[in-house]
PDB file of C-alpha atoms in Angstrom:
ATOM      1  CA  UNK A   1      77.449 104.224  96.917  1.00  0.00           C
ATOM      2  CA  UNK A   2      78.521 106.779  94.452  1.00  0.00           C
ATOM      3  CA  UNK A   3      80.911 108.332  97.012  1.00  0.00           C
ATOM      4  CA  UNK A   4      82.458 104.964  97.689  1.00  0.00           C
ATOM      5  CA  UNK A   5      82.940 104.366  93.997  1.00  0.00           C
ATOM      6  CA  UNK A   6      84.551 107.866  93.711  1.00  0.00           C
ATOM      7  CA  UNK A   7      86.977 106.983  96.492  1.00  0.00           C
ATOM      8  CA  UNK A   8      87.777 103.676  94.796  1.00  0.00           C
ATOM      9  CA  UNK A   9      88.405 105.517  91.533  1.00  0.00           C
ATOM     10  CA  UNK A  10      90.827 107.916  93.255  1.00  0.00           C
ATOM     11  CA  UNK A  11      92.644 104.917  94.795  1.00  0.00           C
ATOM     12  CA  UNK A  12      93.021 103.226  91.416  1.00  0.00           C
ATOM     13  CA  UNK A  13      94.422 106.413  89.813  1.00  0.00           C
ATOM     14  CA  UNK A  14      97.033 106.940  92.506  1.00  0.00           C
ATOM     15  CA  UNK A  15      97.951 103.253  92.470  1.00  0.00           C
ATOM     16  CA  UNK A  16      98.822 103.686  88.778  1.00  0.00           C
ATOM     17  CA  UNK A  17     100.979 106.702  89.472  1.00  0.00           C
ATOM     18  CA  UNK A  18     102.709 105.018  92.412  1.00  0.00           C
ATOM     19  CA  UNK A  19     103.451 101.835  90.603  1.00  0.00           C
ATOM     20  CA  UNK A  20     105.427 103.849  88.068  1.00  0.00           C
ATOM     21  CA  UNK A  21     107.471 105.350  90.789  1.00  0.00           C
ATOM     22  CA  UNK A  22     108.122 101.871  92.239  1.00  0.00           C
ATOM     23  CA  UNK A  23     109.943 101.027  88.966  1.00  0.00           C
ATOM     24  CA  UNK A  24     112.538 103.831  89.252  1.00  0.00           C
ATOM     25  CA  UNK A  25     112.703 104.103  93.009  1.00  0.00           C
ATOM     26  CA  UNK A  26     112.372 100.568  94.135  1.00  0.00           C
ATOM     27  CA  UNK A  27     113.984  98.607  91.273  1.00  0.00           C
ATOM     28  CA  UNK A  28     116.171 101.292  89.804  1.00  0.00           C
ATOM     29  CA  UNK A  29     117.413 102.723  93.135  1.00  0.00           C
ATOM     30  CA  UNK A  30     117.066 106.300  92.039  1.00  0.00           C
ATOM     31  CA  UNK A  31     115.034 108.607  94.404  1.00  0.00           C
ATOM     32  CA  UNK A  32     112.981 110.478  91.789  1.00  0.00           C
ATOM     33  CA  UNK A  33     110.617 113.323  92.808  1.00  0.00           C
ATOM     34  CA  UNK A  34     109.645 114.063  89.257  1.00  0.00           C
ATOM     35  CA  UNK A  35     106.682 111.596  89.134  1.00  0.00           C
ATOM     36  CA  UNK A  36     104.073 114.222  89.716  1.00  0.00           C
ATOM     37  CA  UNK A  37     105.647 116.546  87.044  1.00  0.00           C
ATOM     38  CA  UNK A  38     105.335 113.677  84.544  1.00  0.00           C
ATOM     39  CA  UNK A  39     101.831 113.046  85.719  1.00  0.00           C
ATOM     40  CA  UNK A  40     101.116 116.644  85.050  1.00  0.00           C
ATOM     41  CA  UNK A  41     102.597 116.424  81.573  1.00  0.00           C
ATOM     42  CA  UNK A  42     100.186 113.666  80.807  1.00  0.00           C
ATOM     43  CA  UNK A  43      97.299 115.572  82.306  1.00  0.00           C
ATOM     44  CA  UNK A  44      97.968 118.648  80.389  1.00  0.00           C
ATOM     45  CA  UNK A  45      98.534 116.736  77.185  1.00  0.00           C
ATOM     46  CA  UNK A  46      95.104 115.188  77.543  1.00  0.00           C
ATOM     47  CA  UNK A  47      93.492 118.443  78.406  1.00  0.00           C
ATOM     48  CA  UNK A  48      95.109 120.392  75.551  1.00  0.00           C
ATOM     49  CA  UNK A  49      94.329 117.797  72.802  1.00  0.00           C
ATOM     50  CA  UNK A  50      90.767 117.207  74.151  1.00  0.00           C
ATOM     51  CA  UNK A  51      90.018 120.942  74.348  1.00  0.00           C
ATOM     52  CA  UNK A  52      91.838 122.182  71.291  1.00  0.00           C
ATOM     53  CA  UNK A  53      91.078 119.325  68.852  1.00  0.00           C
ATOM     54  CA  UNK A  54      87.843 118.026  70.407  1.00  0.00           C
ATOM     55  CA  UNK A  55      89.527 114.592  70.612  1.00  0.00           C
ATOM     56  CA  UNK A  56      89.633 113.223  74.250  1.00  0.00           C
ATOM     57  CA  UNK A  57      90.536 109.810  73.067  1.00  0.00           C
ATOM     58  CA  UNK A  58      93.607 111.002  71.164  1.00  0.00           C
ATOM     59  CA  UNK A  59      94.605 113.055  74.168  1.00  0.00           C
ATOM     60  CA  UNK A  60      94.325 110.076  76.397  1.00  0.00           C
ATOM     61  CA  UNK A  61      96.514 108.022  74.043  1.00  0.00           C
ATOM     62  CA  UNK A  62      99.134 110.723  73.550  1.00  0.00           C
ATOM     63  CA  UNK A  63      99.485 111.447  77.268  1.00  0.00           C
ATOM     64  CA  UNK A  64     101.848 108.439  78.077  1.00  0.00           C
ATOM     65  CA  UNK A  65     103.817 109.119  74.917  1.00  0.00           C
ATOM     66  CA  UNK A  66     104.551 112.741  75.656  1.00  0.00           C
ATOM     67  CA  UNK A  67     105.186 112.068  79.393  1.00  0.00           C
ATOM     68  CA  UNK A  68     107.601 109.199  78.533  1.00  0.00           C
ATOM     69  CA  UNK A  69     109.629 111.474  76.225  1.00  0.00           C
ATOM     70  CA  UNK A  70     109.827 114.017  78.968  1.00  0.00           C
ATOM     71  CA  UNK A  71     110.853 111.351  81.471  1.00  0.00           C
ATOM     72  CA  UNK A  72     113.580 110.072  79.207  1.00  0.00           C
ATOM     73  CA  UNK A  73     115.037 113.611  79.137  1.00  0.00           C
ATOM     74  CA  UNK A  74     114.751 113.897  82.950  1.00  0.00           C
ATOM     75  CA  UNK A  75     116.363 110.439  83.240  1.00  0.00           C
ATOM     76  CA  UNK A  76     119.292 111.313  81.089  1.00  0.00           C
ATOM     77  CA  UNK A  77     120.070 114.313  83.223  1.00  0.00           C
ATOM     78  CA  UNK A  78     119.411 112.416  86.508  1.00  0.00           C
ATOM     79  CA  UNK A  79     121.457 109.353  85.616  1.00  0.00           C
ATOM     80  CA  UNK A  80     124.384 111.507  84.591  1.00  0.00           C
ATOM     81  CA  UNK A  81     124.685 112.381  88.276  1.00  0.00           C
ATOM     82  CA  UNK A  82     124.330 110.138  91.292  1.00  0.00           C
ATOM     83  CA  UNK A  83     122.684 110.211  94.681  1.00  0.00           C
ATOM     84  CA  UNK A  84     121.936 113.835  95.674  1.00  0.00           C
ATOM     85  CA  UNK A  85     122.594 115.015  92.060  1.00  0.00           C
ATOM     86  CA  UNK A  86     119.721 112.807  90.714  1.00  0.00           C
ATOM     87  CA  UNK A  87     117.442 114.034  93.495  1.00  0.00           C
ATOM     88  CA  UNK A  88     118.231 117.635  92.698  1.00  0.00           C
ATOM     89  CA  UNK A  89     117.599 117.082  88.957  1.00  0.00           C
ATOM     90  CA  UNK A  90     114.229 115.488  89.546  1.00  0.00           C
ATOM     91  CA  UNK A  91     113.192 118.056  92.108  1.00  0.00           C
ATOM     92  CA  UNK A  92     114.193 120.819  89.623  1.00  0.00           C
ATOM     93  CA  UNK A  93     111.978 119.147  87.029  1.00  0.00           C
ATOM     94  CA  UNK A  94     108.960 119.490  89.349  1.00  0.00           C
ATOM     95  CA  UNK A  95     109.612 123.226  89.749  1.00  0.00           C
ATOM     96  CA  UNK A  96     110.185 123.746  86.050  1.00  0.00           C
ATOM     97  CA  UNK A  97     106.916 121.995  85.235  1.00  0.00           C
ATOM     98  CA  UNK A  98     104.958 124.173  87.654  1.00  0.00           C
ATOM     99  CA  UNK A  99     106.613 127.313  86.402  1.00  0.00           C
ATOM    100  CA  UNK A 100     105.915 126.568  82.755  1.00  0.00           C
ATOM    101  CA  UNK A 101     102.343 125.595  83.140  1.00  0.00           C
ATOM    102  CA  UNK A 102     101.783 128.681  85.325  1.00  0.00           C
ATOM    103  CA  UNK A 103     103.363 131.171  82.992  1.00  0.00           C
ATOM    104  CA  UNK A 104     102.199 129.919  79.687  1.00  0.00           C
ATOM    105  CA  UNK A 105      98.842 131.473  80.173  1.00  0.00           C
ATOM    106  CA  UNK A 106      97.831 131.515  76.491  1.00  0.00           C
ATOM    107  CA  UNK A 107      98.313 127.766  76.243  1.00  0.00           C
ATOM    108  CA  UNK A 108      97.690 126.341  79.622  1.00  0.00           C
ATOM    109  CA  UNK A 109      95.411 128.941  81.176  1.00  0.00           C
ATOM    110  CA  UNK A 110      98.012 129.949  83.723  1.00  0.00           C
ATOM    111  CA  UNK A 111      97.091 129.502  87.391  1.00  0.00           C
ATOM    112  CA  UNK A 112      93.400 129.132  86.472  1.00  0.00           C
ATOM    113  CA  UNK A 113      94.103 125.979  84.453  1.00  0.00           C
ATOM    114  CA  UNK A 114      91.910 124.486  81.802  1.00  0.00           C
ATOM    115  CA  UNK A 115      88.272 123.743  82.581  1.00  0.00           C
ATOM    116  CA  UNK A 116      85.328 122.250  80.741  1.00  0.00           C
ATOM    117  CA  UNK A 117      87.458 119.484  79.164  1.00  0.00           C
ATOM    118  CA  UNK A 118      85.405 117.254  76.933  1.00  0.00           C
ATOM    119  CA  UNK A 119      84.836 113.775  78.523  1.00  0.00           C
ATOM    120  CA  UNK A 120      86.072 110.523  77.120  1.00  0.00           C
ATOM    121  CA  UNK A 121      83.579 108.660  75.080  1.00  0.00           C
ATOM    122  CA  UNK A 122      83.371 104.908  74.438  1.00  0.00           C
ATOM    123  CA  UNK A 123      81.019 103.761  71.792  1.00  0.00           C
ATOM    124  CA  UNK A 124      79.261 107.152  71.843  1.00  0.00           C
ATOM    125  CA  UNK A 125      78.811 107.027  75.653  1.00  0.00           C
ATOM    126  CA  UNK A 126      80.413 109.796  77.666  1.00  0.00           C
ATOM    127  CA  UNK A 127      82.296 108.622  80.676  1.00  0.00           C
ATOM    128  CA  UNK A 128      81.116 111.073  83.376  1.00  0.00           C
ATOM    129  CA  UNK A 129      79.959 109.147  86.470  1.00  0.00           C
ATOM    130  CA  UNK A 130      82.263 107.146  88.866  1.00  0.00           C
ATOM    131  CA  UNK A 131      80.888 103.754  87.710  1.00  0.00           C
ATOM    132  CA  UNK A 132      81.547 104.524  84.072  1.00  0.00           C
ATOM    133  CA  UNK A 133      85.075 105.959  84.766  1.00  0.00           C
ATOM    134  CA  UNK A 134      85.771 102.931  87.086  1.00  0.00           C
ATOM    135  CA  UNK A 135      84.987 100.571  84.226  1.00  0.00           C
ATOM    136  CA  UNK A 136      87.793 102.332  82.317  1.00  0.00           C
ATOM    137  CA  UNK A 137      90.253 102.836  85.176  1.00  0.00           C
ATOM    138  CA  UNK A 138      90.319  99.245  86.595  1.00  0.00           C
ATOM    139  CA  UNK A 139      91.269  97.526  83.239  1.00  0.00           C
ATOM    140  CA  UNK A 140      93.898 100.223  82.675  1.00  0.00           C
ATOM    141  CA  UNK A 141      95.303  99.639  86.209  1.00  0.00           C
ATOM    142  CA  UNK A 142      95.341  95.882  85.528  1.00  0.00           C
ATOM    143  CA  UNK A 143      97.171  96.315  82.235  1.00  0.00           C
ATOM    144  CA  UNK A 144      99.668  98.707  83.833  1.00  0.00           C
ATOM    145  CA  UNK A 145     100.336  96.384  86.786  1.00  0.00           C
ATOM    146  CA  UNK A 146     100.682  93.293  84.533  1.00  0.00           C
ATOM    147  CA  UNK A 147     103.017  95.156  82.172  1.00  0.00           C
ATOM    148  CA  UNK A 148     105.269  96.464  85.019  1.00  0.00           C
ATOM    149  CA  UNK A 149     105.302  92.986  86.678  1.00  0.00           C
ATOM    150  CA  UNK A 150     106.472  91.453  83.344  1.00  0.00           C
ATOM    151  CA  UNK A 151     109.127  94.100  83.069  1.00  0.00           C
ATOM    152  CA  UNK A 152     110.518  93.695  86.575  1.00  0.00           C
ATOM    153  CA  UNK A 153     110.471  89.824  86.254  1.00  0.00           C
ATOM    154  CA  UNK A 154     112.326  89.967  82.866  1.00  0.00           C
ATOM    155  CA  UNK A 155     116.089  90.028  82.327  1.00  0.00           C
ATOM    156  CA  UNK A 156     115.821  93.795  81.852  1.00  0.00           C
ATOM    157  CA  UNK A 157     114.373  94.032  85.359  1.00  0.00           C
ATOM    158  CA  UNK A 158     117.149  91.949  86.730  1.00  0.00           C
ATOM    159  CA  UNK A 159     119.726  94.230  85.107  1.00  0.00           C
ATOM    160  CA  UNK A 160     117.871  97.259  86.607  1.00  0.00           C
ATOM    161  CA  UNK A 161     118.103  95.816  90.121  1.00  0.00           C
ATOM    162  CA  UNK A 162     121.747  94.886  89.558  1.00  0.00           C
ATOM    163  CA  UNK A 163     122.486  98.541  88.831  1.00  0.00           C
ATOM    164  CA  UNK A 164     120.573  99.450  91.914  1.00  0.00           C
ATOM    165  CA  UNK A 165     122.587  97.060  94.133  1.00  0.00           C
ATOM    166  CA  UNK A 166     125.941  97.995  92.762  1.00  0.00           C
ATOM    167  CA  UNK A 167     126.123 100.501  89.844  1.00  0.00           C
ATOM    168  CA  UNK A 168     129.877 100.411  89.714  1.00  0.00           C
ATOM    169  CA  UNK A 169     130.247  96.589  89.577  1.00  0.00           C
ATOM    170  CA  UNK A 170     127.351  95.924  87.247  1.00  0.00           C
ATOM    171  CA  UNK A 171     129.100  97.053  84.081  1.00  0.00           C
ATOM    172  CA  UNK A 172     131.779  94.341  84.720  1.00  0.00           C
ATOM    173  CA  UNK A 173     129.007  91.786  83.987  1.00  0.00           C
ATOM    174  CA  UNK A 174     128.113  93.487  80.662  1.00  0.00           C
ATOM    175  CA  UNK A 175     125.208  95.616  82.034  1.00  0.00           C
ATOM    176  CA  UNK A 176     125.063  99.080  80.574  1.00  0.00           C
ATOM    177  CA  UNK A 177     125.260 101.733  83.290  1.00  0.00           C
ATOM    178  CA  UNK A 178     122.915 104.269  81.798  1.00  0.00           C
ATOM    179  CA  UNK A 179     120.476 102.777  79.236  1.00  0.00           C
ATOM    180  CA  UNK A 180     118.301 100.594  81.662  1.00  0.00           C
ATOM    181  CA  UNK A 181     117.887 103.523  84.129  1.00  0.00           C
ATOM    182  CA  UNK A 182     116.923 106.009  81.351  1.00  0.00           C
ATOM    183  CA  UNK A 183     114.437 103.364  79.975  1.00  0.00           C
ATOM    184  CA  UNK A 184     113.014 102.959  83.485  1.00  0.00           C
ATOM    185  CA  UNK A 185     112.551 106.767  83.755  1.00  0.00           C
ATOM    186  CA  UNK A 186     110.774 106.725  80.421  1.00  0.00           C
ATOM    187  CA  UNK A 187     108.476 103.847  81.428  1.00  0.00           C
ATOM    188  CA  UNK A 188     107.760 105.340  84.803  1.00  0.00           C
ATOM    189  CA  UNK A 189     106.958 108.720  83.303  1.00  0.00           C
ATOM    190  CA  UNK A 190     104.646 107.059  80.776  1.00  0.00           C
ATOM    191  CA  UNK A 191     102.776 105.327  83.496  1.00  0.00           C
ATOM    192  CA  UNK A 192     102.532 108.669  85.410  1.00  0.00           C
ATOM    193  CA  UNK A 193     101.114 110.140  82.198  1.00  0.00           C
ATOM    194  CA  UNK A 194      98.486 107.448  82.099  1.00  0.00           C
ATOM    195  CA  UNK A 195      97.549 108.459  85.696  1.00  0.00           C
ATOM    196  CA  UNK A 196      97.405 112.150  84.667  1.00  0.00           C
ATOM    197  CA  UNK A 197      95.097 111.279  81.753  1.00  0.00           C
ATOM    198  CA  UNK A 198      92.878 109.288  84.143  1.00  0.00           C
ATOM    199  CA  UNK A 199      92.838 112.186  86.592  1.00  0.00           C
ATOM    200  CA  UNK A 200      91.754 114.618  83.865  1.00  0.00           C
ATOM    201  CA  UNK A 201      89.087 112.244  82.660  1.00  0.00           C
ATOM    202  CA  UNK A 202      87.755 112.119  86.150  1.00  0.00           C
ATOM    203  CA  UNK A 203      87.976 115.776  87.193  1.00  0.00           C
ATOM    204  CA  UNK A 204      87.231 117.392  83.823  1.00  0.00           C
ATOM    205  CA  UNK A 205      89.628 120.155  85.005  1.00  0.00           C
ATOM    206  CA  UNK A 206      93.342 120.674  85.316  1.00  0.00           C
ATOM    207  CA  UNK A 207      95.562 123.366  86.859  1.00  0.00           C
ATOM    208  CA  UNK A 208      99.128 123.722  88.331  1.00  0.00           C
ATOM    209  CA  UNK A 209      97.636 123.025  91.816  1.00  0.00           C
ATOM    210  CA  UNK A 210      96.540 119.621  90.590  1.00  0.00           C
ATOM    211  CA  UNK A 211     100.156 118.485  90.366  1.00  0.00           C
ATOM    212  CA  UNK A 212     101.966 120.304  93.058  1.00  0.00           C
ATOM    213  CA  UNK A 213     104.036 119.512  96.101  1.00  0.00           C
ATOM    214  CA  UNK A 214     101.060 118.255  98.045  1.00  0.00           C
ATOM    215  CA  UNK A 215     100.495 115.495  95.460  1.00  0.00           C
ATOM    216  CA  UNK A 216     104.314 114.810  95.432  1.00  0.00           C
ATOM    217  CA  UNK A 217     104.294 114.187  99.197  1.00  0.00           C
ATOM    218  CA  UNK A 218     101.286 112.022  98.824  1.00  0.00           C
ATOM    219  CA  UNK A 219     102.758 109.708  96.103  1.00  0.00           C
ATOM    220  CA  UNK A 220     106.027 109.451  98.072  1.00  0.00           C
ATOM    221  CA  UNK A 221     104.057 108.440 101.157  1.00  0.00           C
ATOM    222  CA  UNK A 222     102.150 105.785  99.174  1.00  0.00           C
ATOM    223  CA  UNK A 223     105.407 104.209  97.846  1.00  0.00           C
ATOM    224  CA  UNK A 224     107.410 104.405 100.990  1.00  0.00           C
ATOM    225  CA  UNK A 225     104.578 103.113 103.198  1.00  0.00           C
ATOM    226  CA  UNK A 226     103.403 100.367 100.919  1.00  0.00           C
ATOM    227  CA  UNK A 227     106.844  99.050  99.917  1.00  0.00           C
ATOM    228  CA  UNK A 228     109.364 100.623  97.530  1.00  0.00           C
ATOM    229  CA  UNK A 229     109.905  97.405  95.448  1.00  0.00           C
ATOM    230  CA  UNK A 230     106.403  95.865  95.487  1.00  0.00           C
ATOM    231  CA  UNK A 231     103.758  96.767  92.910  1.00  0.00           C
ATOM    232  CA  UNK A 232     101.141  95.437  95.330  1.00  0.00           C
ATOM    233  CA  UNK A 233     102.573  97.767  97.923  1.00  0.00           C
ATOM    234  CA  UNK A 234     101.553 100.832  95.874  1.00  0.00           C
ATOM    235  CA  UNK A 235      97.934  99.604  96.047  1.00  0.00           C
ATOM    236  CA  UNK A 236      98.201  99.055  99.783  1.00  0.00           C
ATOM    237  CA  UNK A 237      99.763 102.446 100.334  1.00  0.00           C
ATOM    238  CA  UNK A 238      97.177 104.143  98.084  1.00  0.00           C
ATOM    239  CA  UNK A 239      94.272 102.707 100.049  1.00  0.00           C
ATOM    240  CA  UNK A 240      95.782 103.989 103.397  1.00  0.00           C
ATOM    241  CA  UNK A 241      96.721 107.362 102.124  1.00  0.00           C
ATOM    242  CA  UNK A 242      93.506 108.118 100.275  1.00  0.00           C
ATOM    243  CA  UNK A 243      91.379 107.045 103.243  1.00  0.00           C
ATOM    244  CA  UNK A 244      93.469 109.365 105.491  1.00  0.00           C
ATOM    245  CA  UNK A 245      92.946 112.168 102.855  1.00  0.00           C
ATOM    246  CA  UNK A 246      89.178 111.701 103.254  1.00  0.00           C
ATOM    247  CA  UNK A 247      89.438 111.729 107.103  1.00  0.00           C
ATOM    248  CA  UNK A 248      88.161 115.346 107.476  1.00  0.00           C
ATOM    249  CA  UNK A 249      84.845 114.356 105.794  1.00  0.00           C
ATOM    250  CA  UNK A 250      84.254 112.111 108.884  1.00  0.00           C
ATOM    251  CA  UNK A 251      86.190 113.834 111.675  1.00  0.00           C
ATOM    252  CA  UNK A 252      86.028 117.706 111.704  1.00  0.00           C
ATOM    253  CA  UNK A 253      88.228 119.830 113.882  1.00  0.00           C
ATOM    254  CA  UNK A 254      86.939 123.121 112.365  1.00  0.00           C
ATOM    255  CA  UNK A 255      88.770 126.090 110.904  1.00  0.00           C
ATOM    256  CA  UNK A 256      91.908 125.714 108.893  1.00  0.00           C
ATOM    257  CA  UNK A 257      92.763 122.408 110.664  1.00  0.00           C
ATOM    258  CA  UNK A 258      90.614 120.409 108.345  1.00  0.00           C
ATOM    259  CA  UNK A 259      92.218 122.027 105.370  1.00  0.00           C
ATOM    260  CA  UNK A 260      95.844 121.146 106.375  1.00  0.00           C
ATOM    261  CA  UNK A 261      95.189 117.980 108.279  1.00  0.00           C
ATOM    262  CA  UNK A 262      95.752 115.576 105.244  1.00  0.00           C
ATOM    263  CA  UNK A 263      99.180 117.181 104.442  1.00  0.00           C
ATOM    264  CA  UNK A 264     100.168 116.984 108.199  1.00  0.00           C
ATOM    265  CA  UNK A 265      99.144 113.300 108.307  1.00  0.00           C
ATOM    266  CA  UNK A 266     101.014 112.506 105.074  1.00  0.00           C
ATOM    267  CA  UNK A 267     104.201 114.132 106.351  1.00  0.00           C
ATOM    268  CA  UNK A 268     103.907 112.341 109.765  1.00  0.00           C
ATOM    269  CA  UNK A 269     103.117 109.103 108.117  1.00  0.00           C
ATOM    270  CA  UNK A 270     106.087 109.434 105.698  1.00  0.00           C
ATOM    271  CA  UNK A 271     108.509 110.113 108.566  1.00  0.00           C
ATOM    272  CA  UNK A 272     107.212 107.272 110.663  1.00  0.00           C
ATOM    273  CA  UNK A 273     107.311 104.847 107.631  1.00  0.00           C
ATOM    274  CA  UNK A 274     110.963 105.756 106.939  1.00  0.00           C
ATOM    275  CA  UNK A 275     111.865 105.264 110.617  1.00  0.00           C
ATOM    276  CA  UNK A 276     109.774 102.258 111.598  1.00  0.00           C
ATOM    277  CA  UNK A 277     109.162 100.555 108.163  1.00  0.00           C
ATOM    278  CA  UNK A 278     112.244 101.388 106.027  1.00  0.00           C
ATOM    279  CA  UNK A 279     111.231  98.593 103.643  1.00  0.00           C
ATOM    280  CA  UNK A 280     107.490  99.390 103.646  1.00  0.00           C
ATOM    281  CA  UNK A 281     104.546  97.246 104.649  1.00  0.00           C
ATOM    282  CA  UNK A 282     105.322  94.764 101.854  1.00  0.00           C
ATOM    283  CA  UNK A 283     109.075  93.959 101.707  1.00  0.00           C
ATOM    284  CA  UNK A 284     110.929  92.853  98.699  1.00  0.00           C
ATOM    285  CA  UNK A 285     110.898  89.090  98.109  1.00  0.00           C
ATOM    286  CA  UNK A 286     114.407  87.644  98.335  1.00  0.00           C
ATOM    287  CA  UNK A 287     115.646  86.203  95.123  1.00  0.00           C
ATOM    288  CA  UNK A 288     116.290  82.411  95.460  1.00  0.00           C
ATOM    289  CA  UNK A 289     119.051  81.063  93.465  1.00  0.00           C
ATOM    290  CA  UNK A 290     118.971  77.336  92.705  1.00  0.00           C
ATOM    291  CA  UNK A 291     122.386  75.983  92.008  1.00  0.00           C
ATOM    292  CA  UNK A 292     122.715  73.552  89.166  1.00  0.00           C
ATOM    293  CA  UNK A 293     123.189  69.902  90.276  1.00  0.00           C
ATOM    294  CA  UNK A 294     126.705  69.737  88.837  1.00  0.00           C
ATOM    295  CA  UNK A 295     127.778  72.612  91.126  1.00  0.00           C
ATOM    296  CA  UNK A 296     126.727  70.978  94.409  1.00  0.00           C
ATOM    297  CA  UNK A 297     129.436  68.240  94.481  1.00  0.00           C
ATOM    298  CA  UNK A 298     132.392  70.627  94.357  1.00  0.00           C
ATOM    299  CA  UNK A 299     130.898  72.762  97.081  1.00  0.00           C
ATOM    300  CA  UNK A 300     130.188  69.706  99.292  1.00  0.00           C
ATOM    301  CA  UNK A 301     133.627  68.330  98.684  1.00  0.00           C
ATOM    302  CA  UNK A 302     135.251  71.578  99.574  1.00  0.00           C
ATOM    303  CA  UNK A 303     133.268  71.922 102.704  1.00  0.00           C
ATOM    304  CA  UNK A 304     134.014  68.270 103.699  1.00  0.00           C
ATOM    305  CA  UNK A 305     137.747  68.601 103.103  1.00  0.00           C
ATOM    306  CA  UNK A 306     137.977  71.792 105.083  1.00  0.00           C
ATOM    307  CA  UNK A 307     136.022  70.125 107.969  1.00  0.00           C
ATOM    308  CA  UNK A 308     138.383  67.213 107.995  1.00  0.00           C
ATOM    309  CA  UNK A 309     141.409  69.406 107.971  1.00  0.00           C
ATOM    310  CA  UNK A 310     140.100  71.248 111.019  1.00  0.00           C
ATOM    311  CA  UNK A 311     139.536  68.015 112.922  1.00  0.00           C
ATOM    312  CA  UNK A 312     142.993  66.772 112.456  1.00  0.00           C
TER     313      UNK A 312
END
């Protein structure tokens, strides 16, 4: 039972991280690979404040703030370019993050990371076991999902999708070309920071290997497989990917195969999803536009007159 709860906890954490990426990738149309770097910023922020100041709660609260600030900077650089330029900027952010946390040994512990991180406490009770951590993670996931849904359904979300659909034509309708995308990067990074804080609260340990390329491939697979524009798709993709990650625990091939099998499956699943399910398992719902009643008569009249002219 404890193992199943631990698996569910992992699914919830990665759903949070993937939902943040859905905002930038699916609704903003920018293929960002900096989500794991922002998750790492949140994780290290939590670890440093919890270890240095003996305040895990403050570290948890500061994680999304610091990650959002970093995400805004990445967004400014990424939005300045377009297409491949944005991809390169966000990819560079991932490598810069790994290089910084690996070489700042006095602060981050280098490649060894930070261990023995004090646990989160609620009403004097330390959150150590999966049931207790799940009681924190599920409400956080619900708040994040509800907040992102409200954002994407708002006029701001519609402006973001307008930029995705046609970045050059959107300014003609009064939509700023840069601000919504930078804001989306900041929100997405803040959500990733929350995921990083939850990860640290669960593992009690953090290192550069916790937020590397393997995790990047995993979160991309979750989003591409579940659906780039659907928040629920992040949950569906997380369930599939995390269960695949646990496959070696049930099916063992021996040797180094078990060690590299999840990465191989993630890569294969990512390629197959892009080829066979380009929109993911959950596709974007088409927006339905209801014309005002006063606009229907001219349209019908125009159609009727053109039909009568053709019949003459």
